[in-house]
Short mmCIF file of C-alpha atoms in Angstrom, two decimals:
data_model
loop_
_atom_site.label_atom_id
_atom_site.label_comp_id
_atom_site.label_asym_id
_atom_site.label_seq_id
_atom_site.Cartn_x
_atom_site.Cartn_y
_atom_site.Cartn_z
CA UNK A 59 2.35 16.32 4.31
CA UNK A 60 1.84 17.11 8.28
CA UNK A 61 -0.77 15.27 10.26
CA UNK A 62 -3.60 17.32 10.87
CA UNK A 63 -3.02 17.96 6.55
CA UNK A 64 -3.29 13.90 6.31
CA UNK A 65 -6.29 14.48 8.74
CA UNK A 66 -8.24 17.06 6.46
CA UNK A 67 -7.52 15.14 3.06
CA UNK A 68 -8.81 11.57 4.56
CA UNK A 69 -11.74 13.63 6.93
CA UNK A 70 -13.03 14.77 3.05
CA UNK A 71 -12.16 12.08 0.98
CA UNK A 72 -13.06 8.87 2.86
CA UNK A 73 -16.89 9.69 3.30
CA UNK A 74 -16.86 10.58 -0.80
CA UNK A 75 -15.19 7.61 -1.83
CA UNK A 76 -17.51 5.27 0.64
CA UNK A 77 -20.73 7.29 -0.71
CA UNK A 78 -19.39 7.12 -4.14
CA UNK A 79 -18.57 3.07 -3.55
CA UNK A 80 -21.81 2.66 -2.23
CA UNK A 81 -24.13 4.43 -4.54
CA UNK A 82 -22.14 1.96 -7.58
CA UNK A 83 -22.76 -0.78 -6.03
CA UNK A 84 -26.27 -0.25 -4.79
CA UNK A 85 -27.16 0.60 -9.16
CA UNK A 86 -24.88 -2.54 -9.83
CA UNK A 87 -27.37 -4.83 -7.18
CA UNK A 88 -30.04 -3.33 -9.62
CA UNK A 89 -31.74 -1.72 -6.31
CA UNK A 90 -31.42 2.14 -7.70
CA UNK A 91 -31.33 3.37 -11.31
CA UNK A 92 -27.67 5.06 -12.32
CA UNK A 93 -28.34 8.91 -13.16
CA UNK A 94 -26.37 11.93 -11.00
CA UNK A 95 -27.71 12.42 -7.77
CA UNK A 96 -26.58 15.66 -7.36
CA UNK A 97 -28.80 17.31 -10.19
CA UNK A 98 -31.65 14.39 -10.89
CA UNK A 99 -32.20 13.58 -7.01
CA UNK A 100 -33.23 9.69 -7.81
CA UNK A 101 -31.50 8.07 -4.59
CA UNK A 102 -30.67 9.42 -1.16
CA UNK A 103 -27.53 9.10 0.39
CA UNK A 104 -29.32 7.02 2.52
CA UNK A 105 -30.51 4.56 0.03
CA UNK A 106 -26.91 4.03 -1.03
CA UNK A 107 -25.82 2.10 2.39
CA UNK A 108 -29.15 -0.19 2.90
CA UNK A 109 -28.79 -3.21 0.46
CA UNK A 110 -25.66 -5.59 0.82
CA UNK A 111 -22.71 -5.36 -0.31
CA UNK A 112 -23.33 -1.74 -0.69
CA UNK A 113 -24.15 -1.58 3.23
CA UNK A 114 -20.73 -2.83 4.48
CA UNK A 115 -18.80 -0.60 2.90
CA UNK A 116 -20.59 2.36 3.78
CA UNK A 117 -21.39 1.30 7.68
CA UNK A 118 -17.30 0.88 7.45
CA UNK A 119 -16.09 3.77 5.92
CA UNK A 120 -18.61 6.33 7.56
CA UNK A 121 -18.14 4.90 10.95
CA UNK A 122 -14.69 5.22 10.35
CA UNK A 123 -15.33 8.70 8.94
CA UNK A 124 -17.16 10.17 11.89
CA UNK A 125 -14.24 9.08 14.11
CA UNK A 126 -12.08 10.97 11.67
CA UNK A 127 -14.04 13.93 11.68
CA UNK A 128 -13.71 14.31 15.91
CA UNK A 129 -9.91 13.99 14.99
CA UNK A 130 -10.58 16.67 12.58
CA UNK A 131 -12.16 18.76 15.16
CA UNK A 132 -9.53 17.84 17.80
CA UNK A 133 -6.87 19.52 14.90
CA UNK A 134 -9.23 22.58 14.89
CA UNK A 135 -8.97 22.88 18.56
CA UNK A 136 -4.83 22.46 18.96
CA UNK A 137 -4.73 24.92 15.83
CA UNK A 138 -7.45 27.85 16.95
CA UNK A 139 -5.37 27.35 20.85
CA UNK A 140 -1.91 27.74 19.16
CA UNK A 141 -2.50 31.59 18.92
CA UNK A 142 -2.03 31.90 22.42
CA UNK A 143 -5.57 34.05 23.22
CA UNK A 144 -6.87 32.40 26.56
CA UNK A 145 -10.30 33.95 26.28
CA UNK A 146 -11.12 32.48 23.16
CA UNK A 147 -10.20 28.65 24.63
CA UNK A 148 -13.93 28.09 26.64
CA UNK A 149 -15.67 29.39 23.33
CA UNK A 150 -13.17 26.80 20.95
CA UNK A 151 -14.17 24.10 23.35
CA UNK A 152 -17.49 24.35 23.66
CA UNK A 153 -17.70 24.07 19.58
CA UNK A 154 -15.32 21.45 19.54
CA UNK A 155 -17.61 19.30 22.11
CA UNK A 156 -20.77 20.36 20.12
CA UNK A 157 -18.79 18.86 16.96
CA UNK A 158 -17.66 15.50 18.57
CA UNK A 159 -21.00 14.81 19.81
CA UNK A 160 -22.94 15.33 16.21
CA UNK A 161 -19.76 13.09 14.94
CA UNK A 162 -21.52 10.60 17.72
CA UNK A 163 -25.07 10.81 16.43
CA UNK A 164 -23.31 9.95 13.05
CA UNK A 165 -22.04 6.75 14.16
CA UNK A 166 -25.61 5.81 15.61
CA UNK A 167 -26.79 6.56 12.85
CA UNK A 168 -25.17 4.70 10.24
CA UNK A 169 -24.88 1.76 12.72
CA UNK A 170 -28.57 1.22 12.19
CA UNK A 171 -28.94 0.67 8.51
CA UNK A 172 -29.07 -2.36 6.59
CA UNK A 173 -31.73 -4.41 4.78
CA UNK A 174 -33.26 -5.25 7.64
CA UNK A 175 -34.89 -1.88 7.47
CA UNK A 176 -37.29 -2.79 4.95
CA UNK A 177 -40.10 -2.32 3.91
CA UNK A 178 -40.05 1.22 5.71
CA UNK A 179 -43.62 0.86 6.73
CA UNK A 180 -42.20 -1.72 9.43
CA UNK A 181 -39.48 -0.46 10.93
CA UNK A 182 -40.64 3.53 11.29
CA UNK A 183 -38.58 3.94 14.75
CA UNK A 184 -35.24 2.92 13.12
CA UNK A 185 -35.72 5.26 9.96
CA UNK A 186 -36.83 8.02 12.62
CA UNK A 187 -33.90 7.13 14.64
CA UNK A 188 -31.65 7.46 11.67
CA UNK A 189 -33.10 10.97 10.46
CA UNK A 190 -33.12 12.67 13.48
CA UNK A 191 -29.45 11.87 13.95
CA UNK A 192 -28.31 12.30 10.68
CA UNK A 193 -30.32 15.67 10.65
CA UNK A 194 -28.67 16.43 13.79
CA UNK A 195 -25.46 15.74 12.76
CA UNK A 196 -25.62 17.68 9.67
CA UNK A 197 -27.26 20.87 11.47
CA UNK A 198 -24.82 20.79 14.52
CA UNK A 199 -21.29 20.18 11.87
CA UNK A 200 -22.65 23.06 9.55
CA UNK A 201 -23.50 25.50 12.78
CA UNK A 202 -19.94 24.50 14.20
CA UNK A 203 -18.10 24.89 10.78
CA UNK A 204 -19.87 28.76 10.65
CA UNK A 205 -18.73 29.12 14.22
CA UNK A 206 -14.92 28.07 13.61
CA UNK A 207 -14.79 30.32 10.78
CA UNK A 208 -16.06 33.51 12.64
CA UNK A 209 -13.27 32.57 14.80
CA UNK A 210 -10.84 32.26 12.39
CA UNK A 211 -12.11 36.21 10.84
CA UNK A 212 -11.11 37.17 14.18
CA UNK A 213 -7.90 35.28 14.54
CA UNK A 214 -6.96 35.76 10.76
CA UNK A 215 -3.97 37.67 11.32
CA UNK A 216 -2.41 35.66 14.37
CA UNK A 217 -2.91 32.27 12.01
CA UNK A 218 -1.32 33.87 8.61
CA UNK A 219 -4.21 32.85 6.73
CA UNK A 220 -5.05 34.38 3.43
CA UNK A 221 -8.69 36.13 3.29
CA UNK A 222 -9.60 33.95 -0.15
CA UNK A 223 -9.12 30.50 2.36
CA UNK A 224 -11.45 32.61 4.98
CA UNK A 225 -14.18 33.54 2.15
CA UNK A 226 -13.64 29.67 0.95
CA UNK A 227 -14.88 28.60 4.14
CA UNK A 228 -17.38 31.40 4.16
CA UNK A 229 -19.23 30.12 1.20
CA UNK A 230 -19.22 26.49 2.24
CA UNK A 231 -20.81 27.26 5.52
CA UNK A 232 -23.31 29.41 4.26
CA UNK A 233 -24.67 27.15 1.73
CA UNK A 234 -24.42 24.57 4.05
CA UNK A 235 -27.17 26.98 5.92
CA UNK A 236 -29.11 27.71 3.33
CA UNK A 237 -29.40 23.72 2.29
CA UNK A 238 -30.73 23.28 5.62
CA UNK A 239 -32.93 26.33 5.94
CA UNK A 240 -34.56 24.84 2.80
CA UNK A 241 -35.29 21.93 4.45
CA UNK A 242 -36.47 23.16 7.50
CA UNK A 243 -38.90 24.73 5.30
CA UNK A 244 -40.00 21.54 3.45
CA UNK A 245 -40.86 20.19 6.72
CA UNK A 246 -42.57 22.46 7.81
CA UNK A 247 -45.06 23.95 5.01
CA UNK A 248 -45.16 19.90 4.16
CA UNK A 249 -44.12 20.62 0.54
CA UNK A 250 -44.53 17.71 -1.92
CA UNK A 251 -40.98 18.13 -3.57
CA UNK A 252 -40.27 15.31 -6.02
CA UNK A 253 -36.39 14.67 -6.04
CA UNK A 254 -35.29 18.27 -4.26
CA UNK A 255 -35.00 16.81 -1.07
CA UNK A 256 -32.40 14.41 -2.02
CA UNK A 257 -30.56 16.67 -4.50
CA UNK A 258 -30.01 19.04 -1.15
CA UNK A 259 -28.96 16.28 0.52
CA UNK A 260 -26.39 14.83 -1.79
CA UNK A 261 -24.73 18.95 -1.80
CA UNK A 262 -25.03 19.06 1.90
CA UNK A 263 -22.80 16.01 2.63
CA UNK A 264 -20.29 17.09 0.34
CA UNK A 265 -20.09 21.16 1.69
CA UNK A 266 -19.84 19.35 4.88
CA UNK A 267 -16.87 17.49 3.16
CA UNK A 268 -15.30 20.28 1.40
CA UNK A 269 -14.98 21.93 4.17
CA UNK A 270 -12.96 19.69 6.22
CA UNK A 271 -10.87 19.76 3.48
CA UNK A 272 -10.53 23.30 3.76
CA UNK A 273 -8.16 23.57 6.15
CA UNK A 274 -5.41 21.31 4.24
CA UNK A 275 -3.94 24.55 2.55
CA UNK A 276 -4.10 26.57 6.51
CA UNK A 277 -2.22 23.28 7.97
CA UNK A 278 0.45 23.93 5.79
CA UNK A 279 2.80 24.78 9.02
CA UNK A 280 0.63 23.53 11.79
CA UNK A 281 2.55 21.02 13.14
CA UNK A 282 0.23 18.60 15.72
CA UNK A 283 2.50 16.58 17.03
CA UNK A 284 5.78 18.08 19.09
CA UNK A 285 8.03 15.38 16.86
CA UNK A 286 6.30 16.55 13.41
CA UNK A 287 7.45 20.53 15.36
CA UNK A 288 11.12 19.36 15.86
CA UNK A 289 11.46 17.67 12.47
CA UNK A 290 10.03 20.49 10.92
CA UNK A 291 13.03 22.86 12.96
CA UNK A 292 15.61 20.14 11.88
CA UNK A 293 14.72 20.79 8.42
CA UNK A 294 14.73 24.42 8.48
CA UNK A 295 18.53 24.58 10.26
CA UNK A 296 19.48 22.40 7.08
CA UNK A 297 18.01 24.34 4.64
CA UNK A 298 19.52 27.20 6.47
CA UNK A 299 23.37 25.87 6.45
CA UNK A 300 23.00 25.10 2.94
CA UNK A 301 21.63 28.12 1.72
CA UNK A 302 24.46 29.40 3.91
CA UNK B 182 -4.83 13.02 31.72
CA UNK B 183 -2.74 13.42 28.66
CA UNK B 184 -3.90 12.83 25.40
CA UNK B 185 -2.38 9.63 24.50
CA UNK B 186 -3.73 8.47 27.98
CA UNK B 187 -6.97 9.43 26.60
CA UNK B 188 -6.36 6.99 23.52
CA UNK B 189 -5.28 4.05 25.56
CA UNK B 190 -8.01 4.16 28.16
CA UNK B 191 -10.26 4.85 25.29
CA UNK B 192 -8.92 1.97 23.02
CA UNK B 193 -9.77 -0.30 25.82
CA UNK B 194 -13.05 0.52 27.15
CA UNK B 195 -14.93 1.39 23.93
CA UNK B 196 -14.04 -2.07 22.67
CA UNK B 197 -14.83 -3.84 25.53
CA UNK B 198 -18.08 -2.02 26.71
CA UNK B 199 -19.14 -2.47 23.48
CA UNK B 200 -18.67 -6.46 23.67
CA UNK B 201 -20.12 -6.29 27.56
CA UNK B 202 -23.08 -4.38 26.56
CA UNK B 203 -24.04 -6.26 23.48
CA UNK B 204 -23.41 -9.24 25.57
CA UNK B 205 -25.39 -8.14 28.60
CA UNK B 206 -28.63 -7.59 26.21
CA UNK B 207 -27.86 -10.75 24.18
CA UNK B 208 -28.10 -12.48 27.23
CA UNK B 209 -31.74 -9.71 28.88
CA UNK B 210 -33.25 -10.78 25.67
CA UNK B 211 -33.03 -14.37 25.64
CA UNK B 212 -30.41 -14.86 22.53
CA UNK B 213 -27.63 -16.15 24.58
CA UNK B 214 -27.31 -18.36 27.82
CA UNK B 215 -26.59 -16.09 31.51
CA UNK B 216 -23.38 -17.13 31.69
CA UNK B 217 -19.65 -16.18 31.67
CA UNK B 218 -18.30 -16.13 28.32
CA UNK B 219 -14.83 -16.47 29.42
CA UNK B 220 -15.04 -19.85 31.41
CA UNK B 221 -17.72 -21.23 30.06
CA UNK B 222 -17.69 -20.26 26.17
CA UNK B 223 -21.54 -20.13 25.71
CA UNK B 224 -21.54 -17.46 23.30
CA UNK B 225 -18.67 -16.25 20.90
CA UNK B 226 -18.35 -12.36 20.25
CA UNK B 227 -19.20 -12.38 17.13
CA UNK B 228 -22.39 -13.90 17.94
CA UNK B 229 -23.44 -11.07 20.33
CA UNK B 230 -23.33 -8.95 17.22
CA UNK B 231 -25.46 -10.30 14.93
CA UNK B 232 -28.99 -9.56 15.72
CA UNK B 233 -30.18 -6.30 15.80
CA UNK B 234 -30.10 -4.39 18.06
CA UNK B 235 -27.34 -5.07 19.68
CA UNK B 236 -25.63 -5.46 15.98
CA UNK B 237 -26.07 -1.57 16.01
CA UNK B 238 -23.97 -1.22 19.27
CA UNK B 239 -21.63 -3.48 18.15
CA UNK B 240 -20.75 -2.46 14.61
CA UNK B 241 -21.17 1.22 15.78
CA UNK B 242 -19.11 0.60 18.80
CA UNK B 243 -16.08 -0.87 17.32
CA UNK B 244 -15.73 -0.11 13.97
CA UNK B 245 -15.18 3.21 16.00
CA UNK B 246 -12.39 1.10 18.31
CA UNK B 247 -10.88 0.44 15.62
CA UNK B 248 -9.96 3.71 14.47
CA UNK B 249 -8.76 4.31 17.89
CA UNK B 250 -6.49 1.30 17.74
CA UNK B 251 -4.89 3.13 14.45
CA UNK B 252 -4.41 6.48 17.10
CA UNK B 253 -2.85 4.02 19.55
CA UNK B 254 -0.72 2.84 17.46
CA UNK B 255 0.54 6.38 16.09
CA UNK B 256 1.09 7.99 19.94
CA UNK B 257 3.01 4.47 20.06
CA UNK B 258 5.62 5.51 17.55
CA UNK B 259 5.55 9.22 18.65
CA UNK B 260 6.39 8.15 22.19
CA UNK B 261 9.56 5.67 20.99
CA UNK B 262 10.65 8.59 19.13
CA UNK B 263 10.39 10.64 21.86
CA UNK B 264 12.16 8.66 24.50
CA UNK B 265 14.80 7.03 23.01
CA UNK B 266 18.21 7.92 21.86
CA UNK B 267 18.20 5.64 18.77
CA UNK B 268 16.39 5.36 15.81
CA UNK B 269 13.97 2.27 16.15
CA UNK B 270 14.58 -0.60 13.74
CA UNK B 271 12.46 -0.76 10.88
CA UNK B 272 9.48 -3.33 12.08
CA UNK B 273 9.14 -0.86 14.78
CA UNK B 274 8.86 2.11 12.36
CA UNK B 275 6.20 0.04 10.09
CA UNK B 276 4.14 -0.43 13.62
CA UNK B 277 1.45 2.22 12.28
CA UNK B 278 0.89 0.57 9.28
CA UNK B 279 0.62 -2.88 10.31
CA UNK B 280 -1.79 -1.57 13.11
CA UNK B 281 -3.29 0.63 10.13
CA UNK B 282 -3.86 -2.77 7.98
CA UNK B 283 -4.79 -5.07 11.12
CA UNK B 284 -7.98 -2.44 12.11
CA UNK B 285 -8.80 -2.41 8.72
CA UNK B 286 -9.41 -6.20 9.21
CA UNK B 287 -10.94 -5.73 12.30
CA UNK B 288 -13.49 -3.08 10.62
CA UNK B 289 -13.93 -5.11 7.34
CA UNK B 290 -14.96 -8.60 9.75
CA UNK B 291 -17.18 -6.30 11.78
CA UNK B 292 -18.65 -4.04 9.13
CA UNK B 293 -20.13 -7.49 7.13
CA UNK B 294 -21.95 -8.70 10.22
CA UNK B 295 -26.15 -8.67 9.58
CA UNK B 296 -28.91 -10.67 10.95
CA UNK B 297 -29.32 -13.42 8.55
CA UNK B 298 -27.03 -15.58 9.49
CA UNK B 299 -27.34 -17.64 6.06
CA UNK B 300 -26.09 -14.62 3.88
CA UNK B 301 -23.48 -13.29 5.84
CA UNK B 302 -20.11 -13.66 4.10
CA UNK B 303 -18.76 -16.02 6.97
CA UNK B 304 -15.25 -16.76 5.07
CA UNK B 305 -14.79 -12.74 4.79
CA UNK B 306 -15.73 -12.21 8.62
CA UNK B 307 -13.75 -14.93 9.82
CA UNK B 308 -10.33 -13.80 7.66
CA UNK B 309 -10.62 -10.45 8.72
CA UNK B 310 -11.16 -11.22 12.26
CA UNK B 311 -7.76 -14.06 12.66
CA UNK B 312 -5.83 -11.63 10.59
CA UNK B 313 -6.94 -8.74 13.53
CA UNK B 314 -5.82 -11.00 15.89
CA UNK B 315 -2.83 -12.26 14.58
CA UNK B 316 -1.22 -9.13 13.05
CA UNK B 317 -2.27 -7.27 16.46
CA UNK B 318 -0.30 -10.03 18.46
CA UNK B 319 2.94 -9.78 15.94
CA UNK B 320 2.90 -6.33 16.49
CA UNK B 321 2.48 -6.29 20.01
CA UNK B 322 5.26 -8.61 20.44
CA UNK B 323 7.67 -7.14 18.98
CA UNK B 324 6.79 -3.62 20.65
CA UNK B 325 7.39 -5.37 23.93
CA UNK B 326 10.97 -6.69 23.29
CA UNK B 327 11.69 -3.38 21.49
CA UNK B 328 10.55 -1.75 24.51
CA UNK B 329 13.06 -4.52 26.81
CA UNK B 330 15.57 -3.48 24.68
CA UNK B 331 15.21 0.44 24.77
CA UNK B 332 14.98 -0.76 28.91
CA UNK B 333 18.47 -2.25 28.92
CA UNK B 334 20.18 0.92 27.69
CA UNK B 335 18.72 2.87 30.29
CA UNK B 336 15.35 4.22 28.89
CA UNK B 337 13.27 5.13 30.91
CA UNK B 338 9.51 3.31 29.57
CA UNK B 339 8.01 3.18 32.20
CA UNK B 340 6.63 0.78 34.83
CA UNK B 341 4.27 -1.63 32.33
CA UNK B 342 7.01 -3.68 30.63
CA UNK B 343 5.65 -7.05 33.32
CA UNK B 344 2.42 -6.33 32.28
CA UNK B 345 3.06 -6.12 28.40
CA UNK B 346 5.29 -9.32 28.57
CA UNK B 347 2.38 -11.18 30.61
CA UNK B 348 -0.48 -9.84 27.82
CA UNK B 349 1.58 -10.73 25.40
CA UNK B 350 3.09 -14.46 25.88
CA UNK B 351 -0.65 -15.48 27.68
CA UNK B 352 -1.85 -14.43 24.17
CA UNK B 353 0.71 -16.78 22.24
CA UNK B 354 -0.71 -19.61 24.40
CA UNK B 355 -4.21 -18.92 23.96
CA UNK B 356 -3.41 -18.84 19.65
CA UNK B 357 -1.33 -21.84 20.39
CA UNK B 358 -4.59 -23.28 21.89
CA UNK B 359 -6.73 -21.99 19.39
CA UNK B 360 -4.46 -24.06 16.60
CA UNK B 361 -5.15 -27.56 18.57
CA UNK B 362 -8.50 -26.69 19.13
CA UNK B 363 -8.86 -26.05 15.17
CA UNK B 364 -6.98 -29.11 14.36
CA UNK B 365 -8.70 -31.21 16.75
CA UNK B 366 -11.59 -29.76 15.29
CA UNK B 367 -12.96 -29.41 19.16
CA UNK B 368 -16.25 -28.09 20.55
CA UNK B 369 -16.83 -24.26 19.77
CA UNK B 370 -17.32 -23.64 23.17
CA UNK B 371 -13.54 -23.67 23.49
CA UNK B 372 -12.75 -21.16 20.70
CA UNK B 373 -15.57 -19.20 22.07
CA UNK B 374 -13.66 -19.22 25.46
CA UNK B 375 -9.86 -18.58 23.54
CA UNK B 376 -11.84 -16.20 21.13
CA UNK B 377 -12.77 -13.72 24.55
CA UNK B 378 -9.52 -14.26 26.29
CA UNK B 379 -7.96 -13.10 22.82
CA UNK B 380 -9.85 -9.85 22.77
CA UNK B 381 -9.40 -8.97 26.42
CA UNK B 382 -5.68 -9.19 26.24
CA UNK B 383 -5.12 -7.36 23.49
CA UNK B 384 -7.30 -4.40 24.58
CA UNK B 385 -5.29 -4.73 28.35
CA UNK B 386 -2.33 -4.17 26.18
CA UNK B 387 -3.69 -1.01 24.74
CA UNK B 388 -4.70 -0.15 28.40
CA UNK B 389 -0.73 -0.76 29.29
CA UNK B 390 0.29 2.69 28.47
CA UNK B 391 -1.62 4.41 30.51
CA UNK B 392 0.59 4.68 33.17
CA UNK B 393 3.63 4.69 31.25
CA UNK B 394 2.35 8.00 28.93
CA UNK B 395 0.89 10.18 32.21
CA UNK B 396 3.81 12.69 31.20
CA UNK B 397 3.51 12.29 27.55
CA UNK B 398 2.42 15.15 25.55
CA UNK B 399 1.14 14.76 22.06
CA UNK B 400 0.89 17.92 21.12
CA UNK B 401 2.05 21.47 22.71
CA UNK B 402 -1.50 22.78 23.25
CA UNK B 403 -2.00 19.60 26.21
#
């Protein structure tokens, strides 16, 4: 397994397995009832990662997440420049900044939870604080993702990569858009949804996810690092004399 | 600047800006003392994250670090690989996951941290913290007389190897201090003093390669 393929598996697994964590040990503490988030919307994501122990594990894991993720994007940038197409490089960096900065507001905004938060009524700045940059975070990631992969379209042929991992990424990003759209919406017609809200939300973070992870099967031969490049050549001249 | 230079400046001044900054509005909003942590030991860094908000800095701050440290530690082993014309031995090869399992300590001491004092798993924090320090300075070590070695056959690595050898044997003598101070069971201000000192010198150590990795290349695309 190269790097940036280590990079994409831990970038999607590590915030599942710390929301997963979490959300058992939040029902365990008896502070949310056990049901399926993702279809009976009875906790946020949220929720999971305010009552201790539940709280350490997520501040740890996501933190450590979000720094993952600007690796991720740092991947995405060495990969998308490998081509060799100058005029595309301003355009890659530009998303690639946008990305590391909503991986930022992730960081702030997991850093601020805990039970000190409650009730809600008292501490309104810190759960504003904490949706605006989760919101942000989600809204910038998704609008990055769709960017990268109208990149990719163009660059499909340079980068070997099969239409089907294209149209994967396709999918995720525009559902990722729609989930958003949606609650855009909510806001602003001030619907009284009971439960939708946090159903979208559960599906949004794990798009987001599933996308990172994406781009395991495309870093098949991207090599990051020059050593991983020259073990890689190494390998082929031996499979070469042998076959010879 | 390179991308490994990147990590070590990086590795460095998140960590400590965090611990300044906390400190600074521990000490604006009355919690701690004006003073100088590192002479006088009126505050110990743990304490300047525990109440919010600089707890959000803090946690936010380094748990982040400490991924960095694990990045560190990777363009570490990339660069020995690179530069020299033997395979290292094996605790030089295992460097990435010791500094994989001492962040992990590092995260787990600072992602328990929370206000009330009374609840917070102290034996947990305190574990995970010695064990950050201890596998950090094991690792560090032996890095630094790899990196002699590699320097007697000819190597060329750089112009820090002084500088590591200083950061690293001042470090022995501050743990060498701590353990009196813990079986003398002395005044915290002391181990508040070591505790700082600790911290600083491993994060100048991380700082080190700056110099050493300005031609350095990670990847192709630098």
């Amino acid at each position: 397994m190269t790097l940036p393929q280590r990079t994409a598996l831990v970038a999607c697994l590590l915030p599942i397995i710390t929301i997963a964590l979490s959300y058992f040990l939040t029902v365990q503490g008896g502070h949310k009832p056990w049901c399926i988030p993702y279809f009976e919307g009875c906790t946020t994501i949220t929720a999971t990662g305010i009552y201790y122990p539940a709280a350490y594990v997520f501040r740890a894991g996501l933190i450590s997440a979000a720094v993952v993720f600007i690796l991720w994007w740092y991947c995405v940038r060495a990969w998308l420049e490998s081509v060799g197409r100058p005029e595309h490089h301003p355009w890659i960096h530009r998303i690639v900044t946008f990305a590391i900065i909503a991986s930022m507001l992730l960081i702030a905004s997991i850093a601020v939870l805990g039970e000190h938060m409650l009730p809600p009524s008292d501490h309104r700045f810190l759960w504003r604080f904490h949706t605006v940059t989760a919101g942000l975070f989600f809204l910038v990631t998704a609008l990055c993702q769709i960017m990268m992969t109208l990149r990719m379209r163009q660059l499909q042929r340079e980068l070997n990569i099969k239409f089907s991992r294209i149209a994967s990424k396709q999918i995720l990003a525009v559902l990722q858009l729609l989930l958003l759209a949606a609650f855009v919406l909510i806001l602003l017609l001030d619907l009284k949804t009971d439960g939708v809200e946090e159903i979208f939300e559960w599906w949004l973070a794990t798009f987001s996810c599933l996308y990172f992870y994406t781009t395991f099967h495309d870093w098949r031969d991207f090599r990051l690092t020059r050593r991983e490049k020259e073990l890689a050549l190494q390998q082929d001249e031996t499979l070469q004399e042998v076959t010879a | 600047m390179t991308l490994p230079q990147r990590i070590a400046l990086s590795s460095f001044w998140l960590s400590h800006l965090t611990f300044w900054l906390t400190l600074a509005l521990s000490m604006a909003w009355g919690v701690t003392d004006i003073c100088i942590p590192y002479l006088t030991g009126c505050t110990s860094i743990t304490a300047t994250g525990i109440p919010d908000p600089q707890a959000f800095i803090f946690r936010g701050g380094l748990i982040a670090a400490c991924v960095l440290f694990i990045v560190w530690w990777y363009c570490m082993q990339a660069w020995l690989i690179e530069i020299a014309p033997e395979r290292p031995i094996w605790t030089v090869r295992y460097m990435v996951t010791a500094g994989i399992i001492s962040s992990v300590c590092l995260i787990i001491a600072t992602a328990v941290l929370r206000p009330d004092k009374g609840n917070l798993p102290w034996i947990l924090h305190t574990v995970g913290a010695a064990l950050f320090f201890l596998i950090s300075l094991a690792v560090q070590t032996r890095i630094t007389y790899w990196l002699k070695h590699l320097a007697k056959r000819g190597v060329d690595i750089g112009s820090s190897l002084p500088q590591k050898f200083i950061l690293v044997y001042a470090q022995w003598f501050f743990l060498g201090v701590m353990i009196v101070l813990q079986v003398a069971d002395s005044d915290d201000r002391w181990k508040n003093v070591v505790e700082w000192w600790m911290a600083l010198l491993i994060g100048l150590f991380y700082l080190t390669s700056y110099r050493d990795w300005a031609d350095f290349r990670l990847t192709d695309t630098e």
